[in-house]
Coordinates of C-alpha atoms and ligand atoms in Angstrom, one line a residue:
X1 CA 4.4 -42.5 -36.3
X2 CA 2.4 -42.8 -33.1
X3 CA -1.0 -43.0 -34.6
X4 CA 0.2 -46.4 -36.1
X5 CA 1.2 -47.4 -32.9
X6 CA -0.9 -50.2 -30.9
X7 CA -1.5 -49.3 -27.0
X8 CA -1.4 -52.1 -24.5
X9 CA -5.4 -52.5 -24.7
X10 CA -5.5 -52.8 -28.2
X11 CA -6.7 -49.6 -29.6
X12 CA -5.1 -47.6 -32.2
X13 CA -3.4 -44.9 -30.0
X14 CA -3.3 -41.2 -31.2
X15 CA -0.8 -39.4 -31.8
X16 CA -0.9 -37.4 -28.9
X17 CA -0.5 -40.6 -26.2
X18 CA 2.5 -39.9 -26.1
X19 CA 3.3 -38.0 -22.6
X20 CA 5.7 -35.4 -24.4
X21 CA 3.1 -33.3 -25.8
X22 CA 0.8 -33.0 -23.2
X23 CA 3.8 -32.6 -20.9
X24 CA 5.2 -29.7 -23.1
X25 CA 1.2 -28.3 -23.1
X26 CA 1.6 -28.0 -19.2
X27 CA 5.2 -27.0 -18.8
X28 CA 4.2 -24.0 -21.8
X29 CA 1.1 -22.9 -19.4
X30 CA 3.6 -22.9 -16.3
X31 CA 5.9 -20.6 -18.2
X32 CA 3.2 -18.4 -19.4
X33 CA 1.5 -18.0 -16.2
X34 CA 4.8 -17.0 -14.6
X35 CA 5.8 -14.5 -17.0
X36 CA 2.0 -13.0 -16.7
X37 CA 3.0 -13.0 -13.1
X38 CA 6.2 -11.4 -13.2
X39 CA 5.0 -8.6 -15.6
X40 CA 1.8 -7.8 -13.4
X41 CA 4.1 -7.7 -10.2
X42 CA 6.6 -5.6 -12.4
X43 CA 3.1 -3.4 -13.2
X44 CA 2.1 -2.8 -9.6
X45 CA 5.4 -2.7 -8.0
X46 CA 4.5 -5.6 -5.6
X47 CA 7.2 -6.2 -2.9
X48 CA 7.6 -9.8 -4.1
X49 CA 6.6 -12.2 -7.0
X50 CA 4.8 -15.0 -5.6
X51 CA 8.2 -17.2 -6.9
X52 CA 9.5 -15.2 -3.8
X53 CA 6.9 -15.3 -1.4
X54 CA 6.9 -18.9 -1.6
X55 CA 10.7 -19.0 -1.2
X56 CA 10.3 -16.9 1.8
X57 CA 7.2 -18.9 3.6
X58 CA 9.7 -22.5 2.8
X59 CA 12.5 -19.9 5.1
X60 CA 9.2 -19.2 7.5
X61 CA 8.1 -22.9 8.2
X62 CA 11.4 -24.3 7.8
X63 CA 12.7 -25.0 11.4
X64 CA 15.0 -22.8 13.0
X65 CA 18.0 -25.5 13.2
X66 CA 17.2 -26.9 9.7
X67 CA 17.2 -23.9 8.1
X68 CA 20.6 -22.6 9.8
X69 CA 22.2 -25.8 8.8
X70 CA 21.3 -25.2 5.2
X71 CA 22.6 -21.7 5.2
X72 CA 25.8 -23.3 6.4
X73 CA 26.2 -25.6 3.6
X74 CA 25.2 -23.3 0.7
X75 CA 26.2 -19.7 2.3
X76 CA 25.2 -16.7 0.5
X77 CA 23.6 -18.8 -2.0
X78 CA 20.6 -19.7 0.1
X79 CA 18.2 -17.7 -1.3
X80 CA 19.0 -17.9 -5.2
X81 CA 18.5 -21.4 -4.6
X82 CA 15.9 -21.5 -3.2
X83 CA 13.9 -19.7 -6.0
X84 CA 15.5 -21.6 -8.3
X85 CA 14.2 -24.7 -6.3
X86 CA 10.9 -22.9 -6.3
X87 CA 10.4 -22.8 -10.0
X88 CA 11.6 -25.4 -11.2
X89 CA 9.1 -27.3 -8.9
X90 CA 6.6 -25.1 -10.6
X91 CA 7.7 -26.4 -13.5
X92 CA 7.8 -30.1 -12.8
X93 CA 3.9 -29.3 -11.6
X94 CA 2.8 -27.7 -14.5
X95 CA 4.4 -30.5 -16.8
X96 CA 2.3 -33.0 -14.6
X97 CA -0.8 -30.8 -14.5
X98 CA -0.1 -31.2 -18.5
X99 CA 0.1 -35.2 -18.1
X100 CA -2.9 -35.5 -15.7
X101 CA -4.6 -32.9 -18.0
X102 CA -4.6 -35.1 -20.9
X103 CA -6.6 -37.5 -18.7
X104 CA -8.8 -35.2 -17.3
X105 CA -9.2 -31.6 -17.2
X106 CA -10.7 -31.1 -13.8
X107 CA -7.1 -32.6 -12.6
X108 CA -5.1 -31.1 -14.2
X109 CA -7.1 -27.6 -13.7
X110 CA -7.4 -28.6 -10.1
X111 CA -3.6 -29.6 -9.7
X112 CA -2.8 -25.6 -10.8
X113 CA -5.3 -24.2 -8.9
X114 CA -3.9 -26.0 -6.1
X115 CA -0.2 -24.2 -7.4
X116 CA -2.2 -20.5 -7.2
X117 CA -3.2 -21.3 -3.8
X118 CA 0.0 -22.2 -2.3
X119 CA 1.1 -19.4 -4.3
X120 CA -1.5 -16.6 -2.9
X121 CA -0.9 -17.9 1.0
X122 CA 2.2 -17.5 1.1
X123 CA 1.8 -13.7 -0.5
X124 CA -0.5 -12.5 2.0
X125 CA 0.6 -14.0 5.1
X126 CA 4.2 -12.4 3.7
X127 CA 5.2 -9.2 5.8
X128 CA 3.2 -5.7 5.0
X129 CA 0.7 -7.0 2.1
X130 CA -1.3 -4.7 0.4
X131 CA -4.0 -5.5 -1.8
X132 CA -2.0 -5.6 -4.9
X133 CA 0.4 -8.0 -4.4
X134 CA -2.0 -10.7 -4.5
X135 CA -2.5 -9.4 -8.5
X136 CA 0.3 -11.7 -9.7
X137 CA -0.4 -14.6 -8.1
X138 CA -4.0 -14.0 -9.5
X139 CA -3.0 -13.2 -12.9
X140 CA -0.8 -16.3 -12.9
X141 CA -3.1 -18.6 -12.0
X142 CA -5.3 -17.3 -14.3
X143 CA -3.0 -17.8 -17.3
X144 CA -2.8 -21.3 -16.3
X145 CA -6.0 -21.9 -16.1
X146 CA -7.1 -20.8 -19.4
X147 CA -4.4 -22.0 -21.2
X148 CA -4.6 -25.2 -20.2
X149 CA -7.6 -26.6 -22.0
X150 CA -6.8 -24.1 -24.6
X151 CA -3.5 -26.5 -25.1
X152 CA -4.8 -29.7 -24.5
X153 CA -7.9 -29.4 -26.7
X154 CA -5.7 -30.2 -30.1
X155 CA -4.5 -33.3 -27.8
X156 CA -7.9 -34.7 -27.2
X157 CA -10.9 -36.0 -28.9
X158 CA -10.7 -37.5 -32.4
X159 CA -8.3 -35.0 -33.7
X160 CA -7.1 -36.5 -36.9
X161 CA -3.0 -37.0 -35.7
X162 CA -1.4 -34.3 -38.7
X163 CA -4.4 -32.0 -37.9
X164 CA -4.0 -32.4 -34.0
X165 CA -0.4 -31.6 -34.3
X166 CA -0.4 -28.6 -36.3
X167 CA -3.4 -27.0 -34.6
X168 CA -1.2 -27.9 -30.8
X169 CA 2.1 -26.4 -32.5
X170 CA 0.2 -23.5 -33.7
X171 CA -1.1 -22.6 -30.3
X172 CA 1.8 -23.6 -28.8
X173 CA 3.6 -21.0 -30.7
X174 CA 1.0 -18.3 -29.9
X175 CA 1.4 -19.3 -25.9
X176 CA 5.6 -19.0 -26.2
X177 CA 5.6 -15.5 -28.0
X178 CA 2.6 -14.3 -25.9
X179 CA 4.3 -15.3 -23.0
X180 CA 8.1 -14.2 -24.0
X181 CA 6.4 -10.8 -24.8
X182 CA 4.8 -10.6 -20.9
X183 CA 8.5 -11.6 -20.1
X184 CA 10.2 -9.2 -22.1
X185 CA 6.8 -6.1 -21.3
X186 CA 7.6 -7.1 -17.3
X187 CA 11.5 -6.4 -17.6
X188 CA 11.0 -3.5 -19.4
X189 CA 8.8 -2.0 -16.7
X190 CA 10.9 -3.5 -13.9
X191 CA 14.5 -2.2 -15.7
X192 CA 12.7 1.9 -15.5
X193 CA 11.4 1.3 -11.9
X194 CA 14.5 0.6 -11.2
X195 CA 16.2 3.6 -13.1
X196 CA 13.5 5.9 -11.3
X197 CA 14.9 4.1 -7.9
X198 CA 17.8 4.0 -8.5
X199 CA 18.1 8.2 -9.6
X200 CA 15.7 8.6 -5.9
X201 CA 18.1 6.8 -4.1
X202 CA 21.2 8.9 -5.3
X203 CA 19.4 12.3 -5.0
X204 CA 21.3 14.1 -1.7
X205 CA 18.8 16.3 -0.3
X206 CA 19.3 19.2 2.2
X207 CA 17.6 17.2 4.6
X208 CA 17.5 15.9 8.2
X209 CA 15.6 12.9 9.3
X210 CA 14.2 14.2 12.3
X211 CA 14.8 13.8 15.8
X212 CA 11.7 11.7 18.1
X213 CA 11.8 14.3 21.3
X214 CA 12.2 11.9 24.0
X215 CA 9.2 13.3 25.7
X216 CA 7.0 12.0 23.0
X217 CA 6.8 8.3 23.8
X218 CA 6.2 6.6 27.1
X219 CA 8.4 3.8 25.3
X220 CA 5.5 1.1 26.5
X221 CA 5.7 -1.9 24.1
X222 CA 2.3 -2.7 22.2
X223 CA 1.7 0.9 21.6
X224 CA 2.4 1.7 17.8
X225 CA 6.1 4.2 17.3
X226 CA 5.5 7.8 17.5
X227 CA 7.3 8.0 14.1
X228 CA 5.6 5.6 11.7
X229 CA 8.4 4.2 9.5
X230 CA 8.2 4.7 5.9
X231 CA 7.9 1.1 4.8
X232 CA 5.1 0.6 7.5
X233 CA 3.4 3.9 6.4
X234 CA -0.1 3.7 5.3
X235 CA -1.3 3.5 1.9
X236 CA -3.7 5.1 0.1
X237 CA -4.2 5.5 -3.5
X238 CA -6.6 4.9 -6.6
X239 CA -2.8 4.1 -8.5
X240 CA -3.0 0.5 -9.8
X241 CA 0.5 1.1 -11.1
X242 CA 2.7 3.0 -8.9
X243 CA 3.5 6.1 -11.3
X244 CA 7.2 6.8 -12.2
X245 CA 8.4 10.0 -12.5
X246 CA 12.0 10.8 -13.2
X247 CA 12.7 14.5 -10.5
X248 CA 14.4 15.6 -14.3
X249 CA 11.3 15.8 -16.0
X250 CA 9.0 16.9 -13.1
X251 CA 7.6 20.1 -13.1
X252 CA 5.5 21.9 -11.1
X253 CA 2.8 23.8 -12.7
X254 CA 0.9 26.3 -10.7
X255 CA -2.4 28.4 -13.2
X256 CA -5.7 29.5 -13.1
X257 CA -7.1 32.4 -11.3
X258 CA -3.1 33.9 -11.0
X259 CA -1.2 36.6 -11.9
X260 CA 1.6 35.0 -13.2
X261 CA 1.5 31.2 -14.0
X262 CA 4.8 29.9 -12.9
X263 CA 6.5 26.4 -13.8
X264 CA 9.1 24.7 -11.6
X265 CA 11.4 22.1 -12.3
X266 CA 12.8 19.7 -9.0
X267 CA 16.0 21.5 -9.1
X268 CA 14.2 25.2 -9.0
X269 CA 11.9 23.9 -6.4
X270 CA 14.4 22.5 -4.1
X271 CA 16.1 25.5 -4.3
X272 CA 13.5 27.9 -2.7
X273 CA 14.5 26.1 0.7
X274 CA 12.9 23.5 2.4
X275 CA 11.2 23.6 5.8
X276 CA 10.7 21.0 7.8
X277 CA 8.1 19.4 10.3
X278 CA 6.1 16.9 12.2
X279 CA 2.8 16.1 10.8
X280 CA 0.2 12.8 11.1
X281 CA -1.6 12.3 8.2
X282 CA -4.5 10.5 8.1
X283 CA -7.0 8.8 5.2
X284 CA -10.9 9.8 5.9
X285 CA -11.8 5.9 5.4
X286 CA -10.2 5.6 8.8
X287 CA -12.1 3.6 10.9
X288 CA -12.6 4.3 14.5
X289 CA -9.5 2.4 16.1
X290 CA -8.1 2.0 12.5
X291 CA -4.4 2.5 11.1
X292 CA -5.0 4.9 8.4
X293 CA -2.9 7.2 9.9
X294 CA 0.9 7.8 10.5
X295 CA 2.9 10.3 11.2
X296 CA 6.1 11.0 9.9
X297 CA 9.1 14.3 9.8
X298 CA 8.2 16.2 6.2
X299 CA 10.8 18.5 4.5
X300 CA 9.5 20.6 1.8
X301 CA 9.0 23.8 0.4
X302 CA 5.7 26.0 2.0
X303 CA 3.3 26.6 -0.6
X304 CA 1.7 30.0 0.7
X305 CA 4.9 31.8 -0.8
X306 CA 4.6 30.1 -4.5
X307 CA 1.1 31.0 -4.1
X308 CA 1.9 34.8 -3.5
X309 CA 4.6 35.2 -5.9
X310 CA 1.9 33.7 -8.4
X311 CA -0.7 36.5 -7.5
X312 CA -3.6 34.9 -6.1
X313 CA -6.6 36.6 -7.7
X314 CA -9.3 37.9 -4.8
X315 CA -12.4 35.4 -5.9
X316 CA -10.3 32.2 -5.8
X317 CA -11.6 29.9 -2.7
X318 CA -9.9 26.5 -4.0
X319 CA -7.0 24.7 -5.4
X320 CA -7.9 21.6 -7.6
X321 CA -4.4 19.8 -7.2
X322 CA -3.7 17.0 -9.9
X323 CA -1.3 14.5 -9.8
X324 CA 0.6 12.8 -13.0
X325 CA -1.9 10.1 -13.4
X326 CA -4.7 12.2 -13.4
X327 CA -6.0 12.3 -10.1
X328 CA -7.2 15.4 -8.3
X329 CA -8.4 16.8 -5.0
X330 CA -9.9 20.4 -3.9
X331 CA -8.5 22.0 -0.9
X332 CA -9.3 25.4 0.6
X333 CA -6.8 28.1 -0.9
X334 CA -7.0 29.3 2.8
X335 CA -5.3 26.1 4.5
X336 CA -2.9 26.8 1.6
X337 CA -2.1 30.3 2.9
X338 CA -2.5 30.5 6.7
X339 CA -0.2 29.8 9.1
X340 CA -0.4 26.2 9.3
X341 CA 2.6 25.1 7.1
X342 CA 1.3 23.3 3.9
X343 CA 3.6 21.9 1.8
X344 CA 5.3 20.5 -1.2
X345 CA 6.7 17.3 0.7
X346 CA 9.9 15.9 -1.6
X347 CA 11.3 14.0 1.9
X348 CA 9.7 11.6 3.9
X349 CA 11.5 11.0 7.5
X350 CA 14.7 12.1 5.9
X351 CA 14.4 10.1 3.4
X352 CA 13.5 11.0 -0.6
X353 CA 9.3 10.3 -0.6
X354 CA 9.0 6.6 -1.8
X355 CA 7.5 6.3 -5.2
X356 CA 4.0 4.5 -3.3
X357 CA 4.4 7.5 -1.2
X358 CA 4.4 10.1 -4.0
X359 CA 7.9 10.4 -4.9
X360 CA 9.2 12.9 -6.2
X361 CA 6.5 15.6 -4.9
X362 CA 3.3 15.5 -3.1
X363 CA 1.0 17.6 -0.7
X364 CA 1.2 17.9 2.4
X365 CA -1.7 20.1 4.2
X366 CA -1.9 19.4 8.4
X367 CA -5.6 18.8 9.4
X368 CA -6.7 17.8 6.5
X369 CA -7.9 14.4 5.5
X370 CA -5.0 12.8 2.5
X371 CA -8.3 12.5 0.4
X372 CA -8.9 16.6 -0.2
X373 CA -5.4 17.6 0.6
X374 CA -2.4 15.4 0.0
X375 CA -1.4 14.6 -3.9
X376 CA 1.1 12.3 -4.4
X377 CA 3.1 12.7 -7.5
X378 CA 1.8 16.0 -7.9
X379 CA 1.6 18.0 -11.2
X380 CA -0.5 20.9 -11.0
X381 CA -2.1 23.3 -8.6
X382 CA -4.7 25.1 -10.2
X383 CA -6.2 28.2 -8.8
X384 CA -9.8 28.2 -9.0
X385 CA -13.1 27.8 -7.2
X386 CA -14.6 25.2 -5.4
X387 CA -18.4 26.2 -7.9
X388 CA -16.1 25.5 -10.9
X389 CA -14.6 21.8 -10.7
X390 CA -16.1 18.2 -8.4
X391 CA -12.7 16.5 -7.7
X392 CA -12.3 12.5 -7.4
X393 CA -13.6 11.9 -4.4
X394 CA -16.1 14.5 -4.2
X395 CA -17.8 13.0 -7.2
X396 CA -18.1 9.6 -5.3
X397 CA -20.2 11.0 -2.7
X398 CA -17.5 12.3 -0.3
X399 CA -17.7 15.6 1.5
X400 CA -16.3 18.5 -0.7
X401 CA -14.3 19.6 2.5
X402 CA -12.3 17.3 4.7
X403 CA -11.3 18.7 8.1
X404 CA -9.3 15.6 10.0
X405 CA -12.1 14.9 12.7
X406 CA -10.9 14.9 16.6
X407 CA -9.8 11.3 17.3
X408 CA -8.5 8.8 19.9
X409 CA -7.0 5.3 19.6
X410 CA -6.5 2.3 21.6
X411 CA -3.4 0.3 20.8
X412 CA -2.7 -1.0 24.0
X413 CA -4.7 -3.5 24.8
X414 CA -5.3 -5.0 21.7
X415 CA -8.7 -6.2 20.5
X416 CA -9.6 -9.6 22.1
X417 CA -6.2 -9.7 23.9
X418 CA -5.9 -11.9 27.0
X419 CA -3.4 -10.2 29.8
X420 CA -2.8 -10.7 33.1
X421 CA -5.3 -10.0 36.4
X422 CA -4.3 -6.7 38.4
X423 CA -2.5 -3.8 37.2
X424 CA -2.7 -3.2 33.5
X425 CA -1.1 -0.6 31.3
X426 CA -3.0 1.1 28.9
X427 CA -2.5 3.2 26.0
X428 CA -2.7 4.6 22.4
X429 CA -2.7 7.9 20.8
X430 CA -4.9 11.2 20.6
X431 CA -5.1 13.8 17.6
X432 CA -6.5 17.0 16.7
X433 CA -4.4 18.6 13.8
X434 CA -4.2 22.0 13.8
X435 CA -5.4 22.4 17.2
X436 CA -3.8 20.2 19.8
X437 CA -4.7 18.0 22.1
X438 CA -5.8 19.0 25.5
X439 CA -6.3 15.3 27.4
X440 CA -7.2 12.1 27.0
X441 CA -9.6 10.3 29.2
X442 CA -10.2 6.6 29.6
X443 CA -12.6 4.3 31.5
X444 CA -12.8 0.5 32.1
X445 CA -16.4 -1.2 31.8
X446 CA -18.8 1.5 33.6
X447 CA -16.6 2.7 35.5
X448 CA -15.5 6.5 35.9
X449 CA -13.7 8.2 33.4
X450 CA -10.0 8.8 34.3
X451 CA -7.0 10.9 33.1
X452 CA -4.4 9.3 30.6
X453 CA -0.7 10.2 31.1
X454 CA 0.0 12.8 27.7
X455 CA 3.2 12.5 26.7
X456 CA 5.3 16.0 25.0
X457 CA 4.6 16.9 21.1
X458 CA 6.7 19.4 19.4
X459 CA 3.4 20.9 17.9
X460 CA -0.5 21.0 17.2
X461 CA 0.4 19.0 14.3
X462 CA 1.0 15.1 15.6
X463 CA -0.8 12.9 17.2
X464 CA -0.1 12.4 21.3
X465 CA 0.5 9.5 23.0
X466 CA -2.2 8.8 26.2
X467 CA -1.0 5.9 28.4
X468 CA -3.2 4.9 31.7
X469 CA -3.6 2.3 34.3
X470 CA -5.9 0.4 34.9
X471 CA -6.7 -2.8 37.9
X472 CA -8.5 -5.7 36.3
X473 CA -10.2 -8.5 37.9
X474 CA -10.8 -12.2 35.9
X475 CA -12.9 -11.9 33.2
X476 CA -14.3 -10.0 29.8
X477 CA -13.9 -6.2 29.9
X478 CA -14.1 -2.8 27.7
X479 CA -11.6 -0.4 27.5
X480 CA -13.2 3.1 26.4
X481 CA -11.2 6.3 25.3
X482 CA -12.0 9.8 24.5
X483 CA -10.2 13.0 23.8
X484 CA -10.9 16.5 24.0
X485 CA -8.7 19.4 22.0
X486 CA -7.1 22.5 23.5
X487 CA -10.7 24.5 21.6
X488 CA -12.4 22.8 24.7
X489 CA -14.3 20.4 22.3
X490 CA -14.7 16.3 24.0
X491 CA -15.0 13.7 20.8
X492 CA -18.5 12.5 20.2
X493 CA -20.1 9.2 21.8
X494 CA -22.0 9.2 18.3
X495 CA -20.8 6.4 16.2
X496 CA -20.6 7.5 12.4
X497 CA -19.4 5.9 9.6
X498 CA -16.2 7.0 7.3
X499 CA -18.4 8.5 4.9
X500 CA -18.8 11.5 3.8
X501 CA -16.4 13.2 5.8
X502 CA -14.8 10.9 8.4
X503 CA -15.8 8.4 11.2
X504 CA -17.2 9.7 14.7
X505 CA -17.4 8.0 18.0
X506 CA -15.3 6.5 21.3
X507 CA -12.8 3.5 20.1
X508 CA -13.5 0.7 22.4
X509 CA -11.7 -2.3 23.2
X510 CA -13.1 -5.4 24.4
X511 CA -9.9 -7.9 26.1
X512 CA -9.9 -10.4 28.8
X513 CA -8.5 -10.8 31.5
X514 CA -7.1 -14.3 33.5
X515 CA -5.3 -15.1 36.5
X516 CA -1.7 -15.7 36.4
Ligands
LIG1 N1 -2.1 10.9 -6.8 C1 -2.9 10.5 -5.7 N2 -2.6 11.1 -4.5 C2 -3.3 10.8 -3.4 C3 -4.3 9.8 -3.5 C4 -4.5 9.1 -4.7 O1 -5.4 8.3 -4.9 N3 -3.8 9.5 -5.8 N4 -5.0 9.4 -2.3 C5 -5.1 10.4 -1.3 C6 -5.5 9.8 0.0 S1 -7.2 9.4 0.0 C7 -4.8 9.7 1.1 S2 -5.4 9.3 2.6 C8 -3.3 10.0 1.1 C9 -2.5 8.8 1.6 O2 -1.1 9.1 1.5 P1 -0.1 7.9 1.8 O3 -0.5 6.8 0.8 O4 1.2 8.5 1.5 O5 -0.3 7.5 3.2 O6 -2.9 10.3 -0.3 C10 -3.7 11.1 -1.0 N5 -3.1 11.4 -2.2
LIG2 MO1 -7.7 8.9 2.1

């Protein structure tokens, strides 16, 4: 066959110089790494596959005009096509980084790193990343990069042809099933995310979604909603695969130092009557100034009467809460049974919780941090004491109790921003769960503190929105906030760090300012 062959220079070619094999190398390592891909972005329910990302940054950088004109002539087809277009360019790469490959490695390597770069830009400057959906992209690109040599090796070198060839169709064999078995693992998981979606998104709750009281918001643009929309809630979790629970086999286990264990299903849960409320939640790792924090309209049902009708015994202090993948937190049986309004959350601003958000039950406790209160697909409340058990984060070093710290934000300017000279409208939000806010002070540069409009909240619970006004002349400034709660207590100058128990100090904002 080919090893008989003569190439142009005169040397006996091998088998292998023949572009099809090392074209079939590459184009096997493309396929692999993009079912490796898919099945990690099916495994940590990423919002998009990178196929898609990059499909949707061509949309971004395609001109306005250009891209119209193409929706014109292929109409509701646009976007299928586009992916399709987006693979099989893939594909046509990977065959090439096959090709060049054969030549040299570092090419051929290089040409699919190049691929997992495009590939990872256009996932995280997609809308709302989150760490994990750059795990595909990584995975793929991965894939590609060790199978590649692992494919070309039986191609190169002085591989005897019959002995090249069988060893390349043997690992080429291995890559194809390893790879249709990624494919066929990723639809799997994909086809039951989808069942558990598609049972949350038919379940009718007795639920409102909450009404904003027009009071609440000064409606100034720059400063974040006063409800925080679920897909722009924050996210916090040690999950590396969003759990699936099916509401039909969910039950609710409460035990330990009770009376009477009881066990709910959804159903008998949902049953007892839900309650509903606003509350901001908020993640101890919140930086001063950060967006760990959101606020949203939570129906449930109150835990302090599950907890009664259990029979609480007298020397319980705590409740380790565990959630279905084994997660666990200790909270205070007390901010369980005062007046406060704790919770088993099963809707999220009207709607069923999201599965990233805990869906189809989680905790929710006001004025306490998410990290020693609020358990997403919870499982178990056990009654015990605080002596008896370290929970998750506790065990890390965290603080064993996690009272949400009093807390002021600037969202209005934004860091670094450049605005106009004169009259400048400031503003952000204030919070002191459980408490309430009393007022909100601000000051520009040294200057005196002053106070910031409050807008209405319908409780203690939410954060309050502060605006102010302030006259700026050309140049750099700081703006400086500062709350105090309705116990008489003004938020620390002292700057602390997030751990153990939650960041201290003013939230400053340095912005400049420029004649118009
Ligand atoms: N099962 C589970 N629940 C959890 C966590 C977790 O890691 N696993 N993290 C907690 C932390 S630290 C916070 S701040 C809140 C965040 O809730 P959110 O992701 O809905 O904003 O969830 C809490 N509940
Ligand atoms: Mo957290």
């Amino acid at each position: 066959m080919t090893a008989t062959r003569r190439s142009a220079s005169g040397e006996p070619a091998r088998w292998s110089a023949r572009p099809r094999w090392p074209l079939l190398a590459g184009l096997l390592a493309g396929l692999a790494g993009l079912a490796g891909s898919h099945a990690v972005a099916a495994l940590v329910s990423a919002r998009a596959t990178p196929v898609l990302a990059v499909a949707e940054g061509i949309i971004e950088v395609t001109p306005g005009p250009t891209a119209e004109a193409l929706i014109q002539l292929v109409g509701q087809w646009d976007k299928a096509l586009l992916v399709a277009g987006v693979t099989l360019g893939l594909l046509v790469l990977s065959a090439l980084a096959g090709v060049l490959g054969r030549r040299s490695l570092t090419t051929g390597l290089l040409l699919f790193l190049l691929m997992g770069a495009i590939g990872l830009v256009a996932v995280v400057t997609g809308p709302r990343v989150e760490p994990a959906d750059s795990a595909p992209v990584l995975a793929g690109t991965l894939t590609w990069l060790l199978l590649l040599p692992l494919l070309l090796r039986p191609l190169t070198g002085s591989a005897v042809a019959a002995e090249g060839r069988r060893r390349f169709l043997v690992t080429a064999g291995a890559v194809a099933a390893g790879a249709a078995l990624a494919a066929v693992a990723g639809e799997v998981v994909a086809a039951s995310r989808r069942g558990v979606e598609a049972v949350r998104q038919a379940l009718r709750l007795p639920v409102t979604s909450g009404t904003v009281p027009e009071a609440a918001t000064f409606e100034v643009p720059g400063i974040a909603p006063w409800r925080t929309p679920n897909p722009e809630f924050y996210r916090i979790d040690t999950a590396l695969v969003v759990p699936e629970v099916d509401p039909a086999e969910w039950r609710l286990r409460i035990h330990g130092l009770v009376e009477n264990e009881l066990e709910l299903t959804y159903d008998e849960l949902v049953d007892r009557g839900l309650t509903e409320s606003w509350t901001t939640i908020c993640c101890v790792s919140n930086e001063v100034g950060g967006g760990l924090i959101g606020n949203a309209w939570w129906s449930g049902v109150p835990i302090a009467p599950l907890l009664a009708e259990s029979g609480v015994l007298p020397e319980a202090d705590a409740v380790l809460q565990t959630s279905v993948d084994g997660w666990n937190c200790g909270t205070p049986i007390e901010a369980l049974t005062d007046d406060r309004g704790a919770m088993v959350a099963v809707a999220m601003n009207g709607e069923p919780l999201p599965a990233e958000h805990g869906f189809p039950a989680r905790m929710i406790v006001p004025g306490l941090y998410g990290y020693v209160s609020a358990t997403k697909w919870l499982a178990e409340l056990e009654v015990t004491r605080f002596a008896r058990f370290d929970a998750y984060w506790t065990e890390r070093g965290w603080s064993e109790r996690g009272p949400i710290k009093l807390q002021s934000r600037i969202d209005k300017p934004s860091p670094g921003a450049t605005v106009d000279t004169g009259t400048l409208v400031v503003g952000g939000y204030a919070w002191a769960q459980t408490i309430g806010v009393a007022h909100v002070e601000y000051k520009l540069d040294g200057g005196p503190w002053q106070r910031a409009d409050l807008a209405f909240v319908p409780g203690v619970d939410t954060w309050a929105q502060w605006v102010g006004e302030v006259t700026v002349a050309p140049g750099d400034h700081v703006l400086t906030v500062r709350a105090t709660d309705r116990d008489g207590l003004t938020q620390t100058s002292v700057r602390r760090g997030v751990v153990p128990d939650g960041a201290t100090g003013w939230h400053a904002v340095p912005f400049t300012a420029v004649t118009a």
